[in-house]
XYZ file of N, CA, C and O in Angstrom:
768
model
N -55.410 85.253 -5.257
C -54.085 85.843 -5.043
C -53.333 85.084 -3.950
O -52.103 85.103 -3.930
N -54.049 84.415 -3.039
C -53.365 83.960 -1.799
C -52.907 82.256 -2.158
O -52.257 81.520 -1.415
N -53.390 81.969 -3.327
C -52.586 80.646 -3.353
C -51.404 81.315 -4.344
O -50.269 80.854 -4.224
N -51.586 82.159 -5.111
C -50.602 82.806 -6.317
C -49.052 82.870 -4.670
O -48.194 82.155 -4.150
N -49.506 83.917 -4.596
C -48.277 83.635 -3.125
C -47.639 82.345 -2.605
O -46.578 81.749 -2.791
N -48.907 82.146 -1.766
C -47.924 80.554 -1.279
C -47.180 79.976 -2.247
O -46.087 79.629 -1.799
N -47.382 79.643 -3.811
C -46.635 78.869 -4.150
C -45.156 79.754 -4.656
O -44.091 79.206 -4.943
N -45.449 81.391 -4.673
C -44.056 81.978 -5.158
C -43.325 82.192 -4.013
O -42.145 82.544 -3.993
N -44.223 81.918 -2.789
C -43.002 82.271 -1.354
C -42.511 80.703 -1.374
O -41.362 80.590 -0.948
N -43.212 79.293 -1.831
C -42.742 78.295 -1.565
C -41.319 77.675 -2.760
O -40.412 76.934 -2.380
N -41.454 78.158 -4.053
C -40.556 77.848 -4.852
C -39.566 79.004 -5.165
O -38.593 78.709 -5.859
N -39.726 80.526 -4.654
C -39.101 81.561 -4.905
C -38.277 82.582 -3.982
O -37.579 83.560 -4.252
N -38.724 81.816 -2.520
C -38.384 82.489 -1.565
C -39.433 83.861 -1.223
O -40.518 84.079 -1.762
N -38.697 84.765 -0.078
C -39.559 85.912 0.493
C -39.720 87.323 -0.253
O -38.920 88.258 -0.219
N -40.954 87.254 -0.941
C -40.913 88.723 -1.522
C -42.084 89.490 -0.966
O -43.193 89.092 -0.609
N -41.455 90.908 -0.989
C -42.870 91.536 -0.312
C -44.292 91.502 -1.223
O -44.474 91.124 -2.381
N -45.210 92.046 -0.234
C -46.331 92.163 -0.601
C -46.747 92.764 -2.026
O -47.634 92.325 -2.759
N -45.723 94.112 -2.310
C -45.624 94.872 -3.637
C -45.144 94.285 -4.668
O -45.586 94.400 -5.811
N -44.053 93.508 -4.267
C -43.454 92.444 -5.149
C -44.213 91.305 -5.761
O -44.065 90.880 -6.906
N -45.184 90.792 -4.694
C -46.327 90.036 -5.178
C -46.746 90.382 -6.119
O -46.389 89.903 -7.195
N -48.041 91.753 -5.954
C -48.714 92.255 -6.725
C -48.168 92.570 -7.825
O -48.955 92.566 -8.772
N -46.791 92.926 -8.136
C -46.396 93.474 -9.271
C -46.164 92.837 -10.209
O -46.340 93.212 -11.369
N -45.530 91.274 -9.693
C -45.358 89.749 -10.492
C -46.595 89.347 -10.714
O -46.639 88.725 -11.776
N -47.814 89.438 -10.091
C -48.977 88.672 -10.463
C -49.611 89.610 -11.695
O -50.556 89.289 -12.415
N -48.780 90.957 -11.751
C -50.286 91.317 -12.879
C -49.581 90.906 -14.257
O -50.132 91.151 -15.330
N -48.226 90.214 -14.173
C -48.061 89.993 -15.296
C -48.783 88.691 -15.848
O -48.907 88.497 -17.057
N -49.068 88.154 -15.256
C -50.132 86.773 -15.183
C -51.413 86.728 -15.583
O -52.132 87.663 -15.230
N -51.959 85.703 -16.357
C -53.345 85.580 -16.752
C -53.736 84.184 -16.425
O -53.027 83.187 -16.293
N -55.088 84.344 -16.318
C -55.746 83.342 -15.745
C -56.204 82.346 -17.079
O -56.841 82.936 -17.951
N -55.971 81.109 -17.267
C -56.046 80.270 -18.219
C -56.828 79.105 -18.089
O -57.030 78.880 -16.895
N -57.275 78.394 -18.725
C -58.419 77.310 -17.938
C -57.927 76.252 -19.375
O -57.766 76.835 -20.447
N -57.688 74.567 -19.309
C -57.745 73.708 -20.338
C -58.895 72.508 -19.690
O -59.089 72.177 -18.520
N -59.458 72.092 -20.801
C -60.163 71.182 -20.993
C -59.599 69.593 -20.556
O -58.440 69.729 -20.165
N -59.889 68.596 -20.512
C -59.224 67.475 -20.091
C -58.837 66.969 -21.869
O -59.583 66.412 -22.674
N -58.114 67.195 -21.954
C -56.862 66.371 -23.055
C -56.669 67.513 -23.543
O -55.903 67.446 -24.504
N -57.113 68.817 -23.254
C -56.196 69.890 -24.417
C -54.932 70.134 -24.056
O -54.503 70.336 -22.920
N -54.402 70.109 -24.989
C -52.691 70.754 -24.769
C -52.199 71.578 -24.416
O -52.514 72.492 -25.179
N -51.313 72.070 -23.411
C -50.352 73.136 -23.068
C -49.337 73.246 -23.654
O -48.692 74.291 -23.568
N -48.833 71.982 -24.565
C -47.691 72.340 -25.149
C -47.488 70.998 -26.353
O -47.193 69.834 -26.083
N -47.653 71.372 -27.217
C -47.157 70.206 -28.701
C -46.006 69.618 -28.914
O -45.258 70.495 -28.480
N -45.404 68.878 -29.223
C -44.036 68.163 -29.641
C -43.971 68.796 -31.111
O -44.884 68.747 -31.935
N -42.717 69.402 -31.287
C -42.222 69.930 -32.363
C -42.533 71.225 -32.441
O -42.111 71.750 -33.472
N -43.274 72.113 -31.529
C -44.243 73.164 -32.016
C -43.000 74.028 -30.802
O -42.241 73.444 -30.028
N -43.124 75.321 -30.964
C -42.167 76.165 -29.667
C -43.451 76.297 -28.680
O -44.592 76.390 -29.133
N -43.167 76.296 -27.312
C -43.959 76.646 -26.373
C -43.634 78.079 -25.702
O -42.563 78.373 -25.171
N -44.748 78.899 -25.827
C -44.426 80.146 -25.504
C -44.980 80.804 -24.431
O -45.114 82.026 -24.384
N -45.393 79.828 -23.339
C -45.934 80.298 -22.192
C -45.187 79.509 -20.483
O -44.738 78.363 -20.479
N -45.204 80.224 -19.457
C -44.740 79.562 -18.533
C -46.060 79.762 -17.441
O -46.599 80.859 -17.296
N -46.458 78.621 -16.755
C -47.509 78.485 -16.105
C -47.446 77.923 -14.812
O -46.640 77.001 -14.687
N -48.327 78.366 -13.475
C -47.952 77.828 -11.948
C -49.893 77.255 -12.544
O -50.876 77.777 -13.071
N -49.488 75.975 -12.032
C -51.279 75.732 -11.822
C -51.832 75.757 -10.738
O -51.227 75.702 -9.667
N -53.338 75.864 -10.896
C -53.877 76.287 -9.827
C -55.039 75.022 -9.313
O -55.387 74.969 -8.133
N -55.458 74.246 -10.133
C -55.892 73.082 -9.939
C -55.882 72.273 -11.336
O -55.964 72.666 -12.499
N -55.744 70.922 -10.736
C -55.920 69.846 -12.011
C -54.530 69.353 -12.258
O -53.785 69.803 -11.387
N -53.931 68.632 -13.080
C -52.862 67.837 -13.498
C -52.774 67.790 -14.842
O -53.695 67.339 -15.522
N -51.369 68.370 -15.489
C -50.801 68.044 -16.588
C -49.486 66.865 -16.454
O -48.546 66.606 -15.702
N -50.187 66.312 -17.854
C -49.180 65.496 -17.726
C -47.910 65.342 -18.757
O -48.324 65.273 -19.914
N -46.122 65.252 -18.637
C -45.711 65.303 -19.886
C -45.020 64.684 -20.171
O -44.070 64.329 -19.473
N -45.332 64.209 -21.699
C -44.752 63.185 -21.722
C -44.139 63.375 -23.577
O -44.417 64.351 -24.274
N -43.303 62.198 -24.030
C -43.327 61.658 -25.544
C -43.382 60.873 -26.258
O -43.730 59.775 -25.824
N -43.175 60.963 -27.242
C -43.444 59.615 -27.804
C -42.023 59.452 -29.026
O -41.461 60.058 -29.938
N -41.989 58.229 -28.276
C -40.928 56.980 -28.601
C -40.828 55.479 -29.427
O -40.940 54.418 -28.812
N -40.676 55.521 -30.419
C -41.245 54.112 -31.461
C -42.424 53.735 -31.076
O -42.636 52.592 -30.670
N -43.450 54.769 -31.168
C -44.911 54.600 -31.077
C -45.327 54.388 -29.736
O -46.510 54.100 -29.560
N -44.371 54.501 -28.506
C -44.502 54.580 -27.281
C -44.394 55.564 -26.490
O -43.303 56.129 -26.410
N -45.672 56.075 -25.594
C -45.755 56.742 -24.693
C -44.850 56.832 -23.477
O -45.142 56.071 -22.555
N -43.882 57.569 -23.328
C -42.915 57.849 -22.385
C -42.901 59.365 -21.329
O -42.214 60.375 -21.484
N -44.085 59.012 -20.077
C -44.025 60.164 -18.984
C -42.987 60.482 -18.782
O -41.949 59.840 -18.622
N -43.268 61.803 -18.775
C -41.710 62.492 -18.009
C -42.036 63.040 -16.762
O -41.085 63.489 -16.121
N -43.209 63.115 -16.239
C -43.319 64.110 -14.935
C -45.460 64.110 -15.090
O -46.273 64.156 -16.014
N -45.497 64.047 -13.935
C -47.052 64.839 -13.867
C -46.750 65.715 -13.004
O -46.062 65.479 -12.011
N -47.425 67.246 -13.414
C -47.161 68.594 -12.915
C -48.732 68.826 -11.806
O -49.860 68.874 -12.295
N -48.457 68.941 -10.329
C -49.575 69.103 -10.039
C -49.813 70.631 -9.249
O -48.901 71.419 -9.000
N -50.942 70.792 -8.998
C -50.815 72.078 -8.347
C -50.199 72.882 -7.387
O -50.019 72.229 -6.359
N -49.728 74.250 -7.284
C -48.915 74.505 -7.003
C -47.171 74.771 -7.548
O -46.269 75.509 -7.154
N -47.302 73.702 -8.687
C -46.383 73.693 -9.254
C -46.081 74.535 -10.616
O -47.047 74.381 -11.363
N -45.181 75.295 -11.156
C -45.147 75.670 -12.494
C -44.609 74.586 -13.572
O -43.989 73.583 -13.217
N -44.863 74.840 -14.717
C -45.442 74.328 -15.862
C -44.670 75.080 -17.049
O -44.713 76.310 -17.033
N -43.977 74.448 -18.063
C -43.503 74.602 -19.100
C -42.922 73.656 -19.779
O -42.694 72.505 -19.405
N -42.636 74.243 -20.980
C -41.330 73.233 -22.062
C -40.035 73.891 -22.133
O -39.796 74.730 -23.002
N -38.946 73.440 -20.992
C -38.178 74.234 -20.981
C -37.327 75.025 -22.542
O -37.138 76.229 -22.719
N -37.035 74.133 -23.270
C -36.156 73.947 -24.450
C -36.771 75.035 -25.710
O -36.076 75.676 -26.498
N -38.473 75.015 -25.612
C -38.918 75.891 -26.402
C -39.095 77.723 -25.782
O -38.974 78.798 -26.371
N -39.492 77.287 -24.057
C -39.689 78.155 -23.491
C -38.595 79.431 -23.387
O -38.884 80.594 -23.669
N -37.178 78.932 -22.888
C -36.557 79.728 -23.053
C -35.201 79.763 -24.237
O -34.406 80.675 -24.457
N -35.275 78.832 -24.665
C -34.191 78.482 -26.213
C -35.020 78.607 -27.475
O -34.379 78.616 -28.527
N -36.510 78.717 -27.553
C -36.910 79.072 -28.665
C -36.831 77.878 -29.951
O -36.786 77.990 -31.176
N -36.840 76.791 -29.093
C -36.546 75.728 -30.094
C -37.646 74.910 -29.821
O -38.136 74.790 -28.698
N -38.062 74.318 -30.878
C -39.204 73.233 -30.860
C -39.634 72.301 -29.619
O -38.683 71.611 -29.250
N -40.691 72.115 -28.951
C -40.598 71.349 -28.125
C -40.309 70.060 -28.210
O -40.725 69.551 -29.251
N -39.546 69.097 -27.238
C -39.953 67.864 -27.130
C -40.566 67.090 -26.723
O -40.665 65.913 -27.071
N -41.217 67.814 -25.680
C -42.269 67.057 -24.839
C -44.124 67.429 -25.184
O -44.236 68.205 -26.133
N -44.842 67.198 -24.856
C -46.255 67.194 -24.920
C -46.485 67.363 -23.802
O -45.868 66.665 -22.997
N -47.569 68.464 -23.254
C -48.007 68.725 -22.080
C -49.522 68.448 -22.461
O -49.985 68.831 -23.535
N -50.078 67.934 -21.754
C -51.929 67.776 -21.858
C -52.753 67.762 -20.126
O -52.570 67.567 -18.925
N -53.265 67.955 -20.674
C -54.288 68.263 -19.571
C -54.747 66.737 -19.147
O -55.011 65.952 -20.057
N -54.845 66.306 -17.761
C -55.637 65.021 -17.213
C -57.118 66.025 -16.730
O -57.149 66.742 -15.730
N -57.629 65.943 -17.173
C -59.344 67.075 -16.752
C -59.004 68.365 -16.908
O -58.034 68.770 -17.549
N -59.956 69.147 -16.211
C -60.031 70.497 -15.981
C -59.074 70.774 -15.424
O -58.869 70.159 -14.378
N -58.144 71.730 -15.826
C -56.654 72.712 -15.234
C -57.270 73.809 -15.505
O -58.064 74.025 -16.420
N -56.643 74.960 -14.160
C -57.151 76.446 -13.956
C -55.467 76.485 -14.233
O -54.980 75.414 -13.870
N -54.652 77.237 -14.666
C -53.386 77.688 -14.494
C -53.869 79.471 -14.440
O -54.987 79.909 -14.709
N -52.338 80.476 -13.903
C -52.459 81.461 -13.757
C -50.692 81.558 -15.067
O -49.584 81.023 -15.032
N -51.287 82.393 -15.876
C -49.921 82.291 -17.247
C -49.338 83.185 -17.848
O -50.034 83.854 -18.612
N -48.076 83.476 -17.745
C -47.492 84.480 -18.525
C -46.674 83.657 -19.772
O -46.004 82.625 -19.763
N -47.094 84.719 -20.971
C -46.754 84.526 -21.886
C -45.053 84.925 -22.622
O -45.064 86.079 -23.049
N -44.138 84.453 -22.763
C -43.402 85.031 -23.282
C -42.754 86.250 -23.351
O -41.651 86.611 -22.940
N -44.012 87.057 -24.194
C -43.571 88.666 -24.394
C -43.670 89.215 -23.132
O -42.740 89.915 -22.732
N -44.433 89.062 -22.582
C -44.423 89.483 -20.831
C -43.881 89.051 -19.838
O -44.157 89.480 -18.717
N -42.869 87.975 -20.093
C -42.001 87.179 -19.619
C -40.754 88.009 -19.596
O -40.334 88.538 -18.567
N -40.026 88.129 -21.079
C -39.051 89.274 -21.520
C -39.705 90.547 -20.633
O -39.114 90.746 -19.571
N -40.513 91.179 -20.837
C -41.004 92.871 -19.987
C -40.889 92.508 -18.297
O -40.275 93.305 -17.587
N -41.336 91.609 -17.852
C -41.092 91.242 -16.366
C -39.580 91.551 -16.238
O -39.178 92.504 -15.571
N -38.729 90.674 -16.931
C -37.146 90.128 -16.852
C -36.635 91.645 -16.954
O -35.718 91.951 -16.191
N -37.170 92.690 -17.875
C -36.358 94.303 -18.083
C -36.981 94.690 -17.195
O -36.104 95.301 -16.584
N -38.119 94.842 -16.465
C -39.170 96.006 -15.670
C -38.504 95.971 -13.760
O -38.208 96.830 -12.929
N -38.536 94.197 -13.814
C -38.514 93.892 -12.065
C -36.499 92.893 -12.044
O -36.499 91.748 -12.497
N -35.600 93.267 -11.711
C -34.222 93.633 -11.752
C -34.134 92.256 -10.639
O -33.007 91.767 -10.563
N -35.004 91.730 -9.950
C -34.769 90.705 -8.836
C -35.102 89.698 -9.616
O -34.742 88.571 -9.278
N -35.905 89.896 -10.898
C -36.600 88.465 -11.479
C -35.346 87.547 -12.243
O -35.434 86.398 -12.674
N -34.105 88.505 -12.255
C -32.805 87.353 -12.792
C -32.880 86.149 -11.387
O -33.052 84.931 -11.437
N -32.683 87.024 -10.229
C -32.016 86.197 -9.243
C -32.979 85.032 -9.099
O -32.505 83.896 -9.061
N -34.304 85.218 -9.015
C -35.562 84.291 -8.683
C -35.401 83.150 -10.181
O -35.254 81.930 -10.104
N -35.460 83.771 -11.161
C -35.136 82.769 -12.337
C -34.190 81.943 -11.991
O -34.324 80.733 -12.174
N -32.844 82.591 -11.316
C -31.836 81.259 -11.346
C -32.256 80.532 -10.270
O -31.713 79.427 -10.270
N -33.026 80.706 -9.322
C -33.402 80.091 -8.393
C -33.945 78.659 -8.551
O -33.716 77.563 -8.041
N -34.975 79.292 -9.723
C -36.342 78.461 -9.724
C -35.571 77.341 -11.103
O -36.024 76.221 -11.340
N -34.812 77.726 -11.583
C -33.806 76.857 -12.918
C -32.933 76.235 -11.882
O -32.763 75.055 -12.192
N -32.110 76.639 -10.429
C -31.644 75.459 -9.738
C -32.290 74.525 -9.717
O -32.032 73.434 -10.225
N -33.904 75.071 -8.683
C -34.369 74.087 -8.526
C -34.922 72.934 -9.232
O -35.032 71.787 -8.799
N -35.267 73.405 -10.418
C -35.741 72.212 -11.744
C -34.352 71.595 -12.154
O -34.572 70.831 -13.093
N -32.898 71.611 -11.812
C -32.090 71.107 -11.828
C -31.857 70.342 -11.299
O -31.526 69.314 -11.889
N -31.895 70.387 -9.572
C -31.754 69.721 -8.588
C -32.523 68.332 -8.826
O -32.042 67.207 -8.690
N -34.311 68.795 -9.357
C -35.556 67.609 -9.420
C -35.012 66.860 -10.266
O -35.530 65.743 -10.295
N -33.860 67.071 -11.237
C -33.474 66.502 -12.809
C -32.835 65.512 -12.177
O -32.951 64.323 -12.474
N -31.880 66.125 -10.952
C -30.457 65.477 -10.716
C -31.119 64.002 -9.995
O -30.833 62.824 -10.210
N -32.241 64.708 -8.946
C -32.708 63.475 -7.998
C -33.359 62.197 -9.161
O -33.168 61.009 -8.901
N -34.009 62.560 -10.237
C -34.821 61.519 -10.979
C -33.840 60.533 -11.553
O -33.970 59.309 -11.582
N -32.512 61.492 -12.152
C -31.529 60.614 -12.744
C -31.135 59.464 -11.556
O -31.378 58.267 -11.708
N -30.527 59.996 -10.426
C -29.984 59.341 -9.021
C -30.923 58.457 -9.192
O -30.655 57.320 -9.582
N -32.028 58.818 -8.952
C -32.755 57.577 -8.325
C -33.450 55.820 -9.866
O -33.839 54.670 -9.660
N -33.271 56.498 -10.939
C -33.255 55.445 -12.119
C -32.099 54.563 -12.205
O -32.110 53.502 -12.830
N -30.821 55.155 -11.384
C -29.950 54.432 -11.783
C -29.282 54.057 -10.303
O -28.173 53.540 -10.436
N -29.560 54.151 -9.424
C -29.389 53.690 -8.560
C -30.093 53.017 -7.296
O -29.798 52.451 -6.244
N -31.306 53.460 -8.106
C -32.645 52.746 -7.006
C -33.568 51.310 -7.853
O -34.101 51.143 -8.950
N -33.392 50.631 -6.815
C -34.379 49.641 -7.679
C -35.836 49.783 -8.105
O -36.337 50.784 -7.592
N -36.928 48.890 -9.115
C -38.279 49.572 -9.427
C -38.754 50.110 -8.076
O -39.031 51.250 -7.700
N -38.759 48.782 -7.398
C -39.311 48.523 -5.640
C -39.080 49.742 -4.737
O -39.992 50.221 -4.063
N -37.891 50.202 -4.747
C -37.946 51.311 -4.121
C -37.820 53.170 -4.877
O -37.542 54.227 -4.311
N -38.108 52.921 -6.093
C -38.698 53.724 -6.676
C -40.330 53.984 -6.599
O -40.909 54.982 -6.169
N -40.713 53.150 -6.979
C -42.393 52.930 -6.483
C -42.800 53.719 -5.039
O -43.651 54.587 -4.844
N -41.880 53.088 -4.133
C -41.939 53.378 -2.301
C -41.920 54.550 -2.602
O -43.079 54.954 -2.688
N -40.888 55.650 -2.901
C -40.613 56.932 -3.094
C -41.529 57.504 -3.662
O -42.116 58.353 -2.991
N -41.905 57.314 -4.812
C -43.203 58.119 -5.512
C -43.859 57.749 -4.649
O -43.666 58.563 -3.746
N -44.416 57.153 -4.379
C -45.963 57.002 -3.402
C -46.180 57.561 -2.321
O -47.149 58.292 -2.117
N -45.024 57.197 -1.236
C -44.845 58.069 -0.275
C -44.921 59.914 -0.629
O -45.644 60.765 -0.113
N -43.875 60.048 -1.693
C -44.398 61.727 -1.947
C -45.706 62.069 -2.471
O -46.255 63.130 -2.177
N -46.353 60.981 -3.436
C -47.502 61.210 -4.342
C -48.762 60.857 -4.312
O -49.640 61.170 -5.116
N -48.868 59.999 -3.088
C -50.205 58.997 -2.897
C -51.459 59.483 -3.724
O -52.112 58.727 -4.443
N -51.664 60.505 -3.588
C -53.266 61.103 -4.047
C -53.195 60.728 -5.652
O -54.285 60.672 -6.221
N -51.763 60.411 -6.599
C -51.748 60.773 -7.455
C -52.258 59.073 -7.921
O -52.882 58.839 -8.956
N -51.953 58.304 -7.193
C -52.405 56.666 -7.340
C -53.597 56.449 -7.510
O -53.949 55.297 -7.763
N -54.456 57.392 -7.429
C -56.455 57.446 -7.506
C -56.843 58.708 -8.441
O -57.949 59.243 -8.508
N -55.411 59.131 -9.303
C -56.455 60.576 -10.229
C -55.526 60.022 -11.395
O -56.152 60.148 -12.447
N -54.272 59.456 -11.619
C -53.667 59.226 -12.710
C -53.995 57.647 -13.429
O -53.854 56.660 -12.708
N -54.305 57.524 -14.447
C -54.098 56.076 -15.046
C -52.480 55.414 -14.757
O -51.388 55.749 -15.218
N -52.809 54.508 -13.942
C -51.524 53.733 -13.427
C -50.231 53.478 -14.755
O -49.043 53.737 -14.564
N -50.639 53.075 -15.715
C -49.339 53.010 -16.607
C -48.766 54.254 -17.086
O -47.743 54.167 -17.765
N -49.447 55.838 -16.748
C -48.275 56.572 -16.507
C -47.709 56.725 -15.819
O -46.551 57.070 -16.057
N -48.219 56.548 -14.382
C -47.004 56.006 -12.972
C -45.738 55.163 -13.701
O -44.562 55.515 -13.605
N -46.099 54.250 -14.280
C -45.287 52.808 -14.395
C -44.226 54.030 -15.097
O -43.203 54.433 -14.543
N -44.667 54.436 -16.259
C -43.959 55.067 -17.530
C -42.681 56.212 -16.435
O -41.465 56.402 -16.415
N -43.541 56.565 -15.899
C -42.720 57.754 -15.119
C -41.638 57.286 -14.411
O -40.502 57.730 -14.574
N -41.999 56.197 -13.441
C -41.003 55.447 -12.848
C -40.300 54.355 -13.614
O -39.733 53.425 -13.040
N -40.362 54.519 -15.225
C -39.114 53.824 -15.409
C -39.802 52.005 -15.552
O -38.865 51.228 -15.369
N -40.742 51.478 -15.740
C -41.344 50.481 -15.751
C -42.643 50.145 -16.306
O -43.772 50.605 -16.139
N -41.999 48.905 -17.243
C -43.336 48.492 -17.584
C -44.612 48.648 -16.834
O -44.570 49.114 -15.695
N -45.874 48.258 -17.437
C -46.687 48.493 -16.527
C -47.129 47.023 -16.183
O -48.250 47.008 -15.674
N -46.386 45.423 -16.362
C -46.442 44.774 -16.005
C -45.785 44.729 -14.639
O -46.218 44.070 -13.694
N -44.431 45.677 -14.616
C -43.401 45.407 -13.615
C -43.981 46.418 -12.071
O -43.865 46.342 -10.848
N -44.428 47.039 -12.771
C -45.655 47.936 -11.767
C -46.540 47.616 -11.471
O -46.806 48.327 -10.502
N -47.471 46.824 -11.655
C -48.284 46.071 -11.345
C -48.009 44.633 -10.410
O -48.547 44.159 -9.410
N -46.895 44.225 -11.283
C -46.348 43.022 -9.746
C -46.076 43.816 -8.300
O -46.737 43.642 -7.276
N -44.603 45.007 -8.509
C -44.306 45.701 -7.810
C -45.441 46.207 -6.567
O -45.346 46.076 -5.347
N -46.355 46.730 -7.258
C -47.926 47.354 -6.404
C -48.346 46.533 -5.581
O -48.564 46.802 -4.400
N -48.508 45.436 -6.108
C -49.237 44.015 -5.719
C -48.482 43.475 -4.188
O -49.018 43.261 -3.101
N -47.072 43.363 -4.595
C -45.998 42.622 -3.792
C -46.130 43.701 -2.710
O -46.538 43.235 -1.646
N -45.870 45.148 -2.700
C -46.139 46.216 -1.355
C -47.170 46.199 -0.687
O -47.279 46.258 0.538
N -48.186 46.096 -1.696
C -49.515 46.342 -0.895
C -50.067 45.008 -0.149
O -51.008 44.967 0.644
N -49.244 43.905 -0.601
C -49.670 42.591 0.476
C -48.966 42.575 1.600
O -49.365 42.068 2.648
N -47.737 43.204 1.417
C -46.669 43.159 2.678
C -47.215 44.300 3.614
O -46.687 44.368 4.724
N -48.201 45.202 3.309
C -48.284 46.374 4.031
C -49.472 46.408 5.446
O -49.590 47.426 6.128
C-alpha cells in the first residue's frame, strides 16, 4: 500500500488517507511474464495500470520496423490511451521486458470509481495534463534538440535504464538509428 501512495501523492497530488484506501480497492494486483503483453496493436485495451516493478515497453510497428514510443518504469502508470479511454483499437503494443508486478483497474471499475469518488474527474484531468505536458516535452525536444543532446537528456534522467533495456530501443526511442546511437554513446563516453 505504501508504494500504491507515493506514486498517487507523486503524480496526483494530496489525498487523504481514506481517499487512498478507497482508490486502492478499486485495484488489482497483476503480475506479466517477460514478453507477455499488456496491450496488442489493433485489439482495444481495457485496463489502466501504475507498476510496481519491472519495465514495459511501447512500442509499433512500421514497414516491418520496430518504433519505441516510451519505456514505462516503476512508479509510473501504464496504458493505451486511444483504446483506454476512446474505445478504439490500439496502436501501440505494450510488452513486458521480464517480470512486471502492476497494481490494475479494469475499465468497468474505472467507469464505477469515475460515478462513486466525485474528485476522480479533477485527478483524471490532472494526470491527462500531465501525459500531455510528457507529449509536449518529447515533441520539443525531436525537433529541436540534436541526437547528442537528446541522448545527454535521456541518460541523465534514465541511467539505470542503459544496463536493463536492449540499447536499440533507447536508439528507437530517441529518434535514432542504432548506428547513430552507438557513435553518439561512444563520442560521450570518451569525452567523459
Amino acid at each position: 500500500m505504501e508504494k500504491f501512495k507515493e506514486s498517487i501523492q507523486a503524480t496526483f497530488g494530496t489525498l487523504s488517507e481514506g481517499e487512498l484506501e478507497y482508490l486502492r480497492s478499486f485495484f488489482h494486483e497483476e503480475d506479466l511474464a517477460n514478453k507477455d503483453f499488456f496491450a496488442k496493436e489493433g485489439k482495444t485495451c481495457n485496463r489502466l495500470s501504475l507498476i510496481n516493478s519491472g519495465l514495459l515497453r511501447i512500442y509499433s510497428l512500421a514497414d516491418g520496423k520496430e518504433i519505441t514510443q516510451w519505456i514505462s518504469t516503476p512508479g509510473y502508470f501504464v496504458t493505451e490511451i486511444s483504446g483506454f479511454f476512446f474505445n478504439q483499437p490500439s496502436r501501440w503494443n505494450i510488452q513486458a521486458l521480464g517480470e512486471v508486478s502492476l497494481l490494475t483497474i479494469d475499465k468497468e471499475n474505472y467507469i464505477k470509481l469515475t460515478a462513486e469518488f466525485p474528485k476522480w474527474k479533477e485527478i483524471e484531468s490532472g494526470f491527462i495534463a500531465k501525459c500531455f505536458a510528457m507529449l509536449e516535452d518529447r515533441v520539443f525536444s525531436h525537433l529541436s534538440l540534436s541526437a547528442e543532446e537528446r541522448y545527454k537528456i535521456y541518460f541523465e534522467q534514465n541511467k539505470e535504464l542503459f544496463n536493463q533495456v536492449p540499447l536499440q530501443y533507447l536508439a528507437s526511442l530517441l529518434g535514432m538509428t542504432p548506428e547513430t546511437f552507438s557513435r553518439v554513446r561512444k563520442r560521450l563516453h570518451e569525452n567523459a
